């Protein structure tokens, strides 16, 4: 955890470029952008892709665990 100039922990905080004021990460924007719908759709698509990759990696990991468990039993 970083500490700001006042000694306050800054976990979950960020320092925007060109400012000296720490703000919470993920703080809401003052106004919604016009392209927010397309941004949300892009994020949803990315989420689907990432979930598929995680599922694939979990399958591979289970296979490796099964393989290593089998080798351990042989010894």
CSV table of C-alpha atoms in Angstrom, one decimal:
chain,number,residue,atom,x,y,z
A,1,UNK,CA,0.0,0.0,0.0
A,2,UNK,CA,1.4,3.4,-1.0
A,3,UNK,CA,1.2,6.3,1.4
A,4,UNK,CA,0.4,9.8,0.3
A,5,UNK,CA,2.2,13.0,1.4
A,6,UNK,CA,0.0,13.1,4.6
A,7,UNK,CA,0.9,9.6,5.6
A,8,UNK,CA,-2.6,8.3,4.6
A,9,UNK,CA,-2.6,4.8,3.0
A,10,UNK,CA,-3.6,5.0,-0.6
A,11,UNK,CA,-4.8,1.5,-1.2
A,12,UNK,CA,-7.6,1.6,-3.7
A,13,UNK,CA,-6.6,5.1,-4.7
A,14,UNK,CA,-5.0,6.6,-7.7
A,15,UNK,CA,-3.2,9.9,-8.5
A,16,UNK,CA,-4.5,11.3,-11.8
A,17,UNK,CA,-1.8,12.8,-14.1
A,18,UNK,CA,-1.2,16.4,-13.5
A,19,UNK,CA,-2.9,16.6,-10.1
A,20,UNK,CA,-1.9,16.1,-6.5
A,21,UNK,CA,-5.3,14.9,-5.3
A,22,UNK,CA,-5.8,11.2,-4.7
A,23,UNK,CA,-9.1,9.8,-5.8
A,24,UNK,CA,-10.7,6.4,-5.3
A,25,UNK,CA,-10.1,3.8,-8.1
A,26,UNK,CA,-13.4,3.3,-10.0
A,27,UNK,CA,-14.9,6.5,-8.8
A,28,UNK,CA,-18.0,7.4,-10.8
A,29,UNK,CA,-17.7,9.9,-13.7
A,30,UNK,CA,-19.6,13.1,-13.5
A,31,UNK,CA,-21.4,12.6,-16.8
A,32,UNK,CA,-22.0,9.4,-18.8
A,33,UNK,CA,-20.2,9.4,-22.1
A,34,UNK,CA,-22.2,9.0,-25.3
A,35,UNK,CA,-20.2,5.9,-26.2
A,36,UNK,CA,-20.8,4.2,-22.9
A,37,UNK,CA,-23.2,1.6,-24.5
A,38,UNK,CA,-20.6,0.5,-27.0
A,39,UNK,CA,-18.0,0.4,-24.2
A,40,UNK,CA,-20.2,-1.8,-22.1
A,41,UNK,CA,-20.8,-4.1,-25.1
A,42,UNK,CA,-17.0,-4.3,-25.7
A,43,UNK,CA,-16.4,-5.2,-22.0
A,44,UNK,CA,-19.2,-7.8,-22.1
A,45,UNK,CA,-17.6,-9.4,-25.2
A,46,UNK,CA,-14.2,-9.3,-23.5
A,47,UNK,CA,-15.7,-10.9,-20.4
A,48,UNK,CA,-17.1,-13.8,-22.4
A,49,UNK,CA,-13.7,-14.3,-24.1
A,50,UNK,CA,-11.9,-14.2,-20.8
A,51,UNK,CA,-14.3,-16.7,-19.2
A,52,UNK,CA,-13.7,-19.1,-22.1
A,53,UNK,CA,-10.0,-18.8,-21.7
A,54,UNK,CA,-10.3,-19.4,-17.9
A,55,UNK,CA,-12.4,-22.5,-18.6
A,56,UNK,CA,-9.8,-23.7,-21.1
A,57,UNK,CA,-7.0,-23.1,-18.6
A,58,UNK,CA,-8.9,-24.8,-15.8
A,59,UNK,CA,-9.4,-27.9,-18.0
A,60,UNK,CA,-5.7,-28.0,-18.9
A,61,UNK,CA,-4.8,-27.5,-15.2
A,62,UNK,CA,-7.0,-30.4,-14.2
A,63,UNK,CA,-5.4,-32.6,-16.9
A,64,UNK,CA,-1.9,-31.7,-15.6
A,65,UNK,CA,-3.0,-32.4,-12.0
A,66,UNK,CA,-4.4,-35.7,-13.0
A,67,UNK,CA,-1.2,-36.6,-14.9
A,68,UNK,CA,1.1,-35.6,-12.0
A,69,UNK,CA,-1.1,-37.5,-9.5
A,70,UNK,CA,-0.8,-40.6,-11.7
A,71,UNK,CA,3.0,-40.2,-11.8
A,72,UNK,CA,3.1,-39.8,-8.0
A,73,UNK,CA,1.2,-43.0,-7.6
A,74,UNK,CA,3.7,-44.9,-9.9
A,75,UNK,CA,6.5,-43.9,-7.6
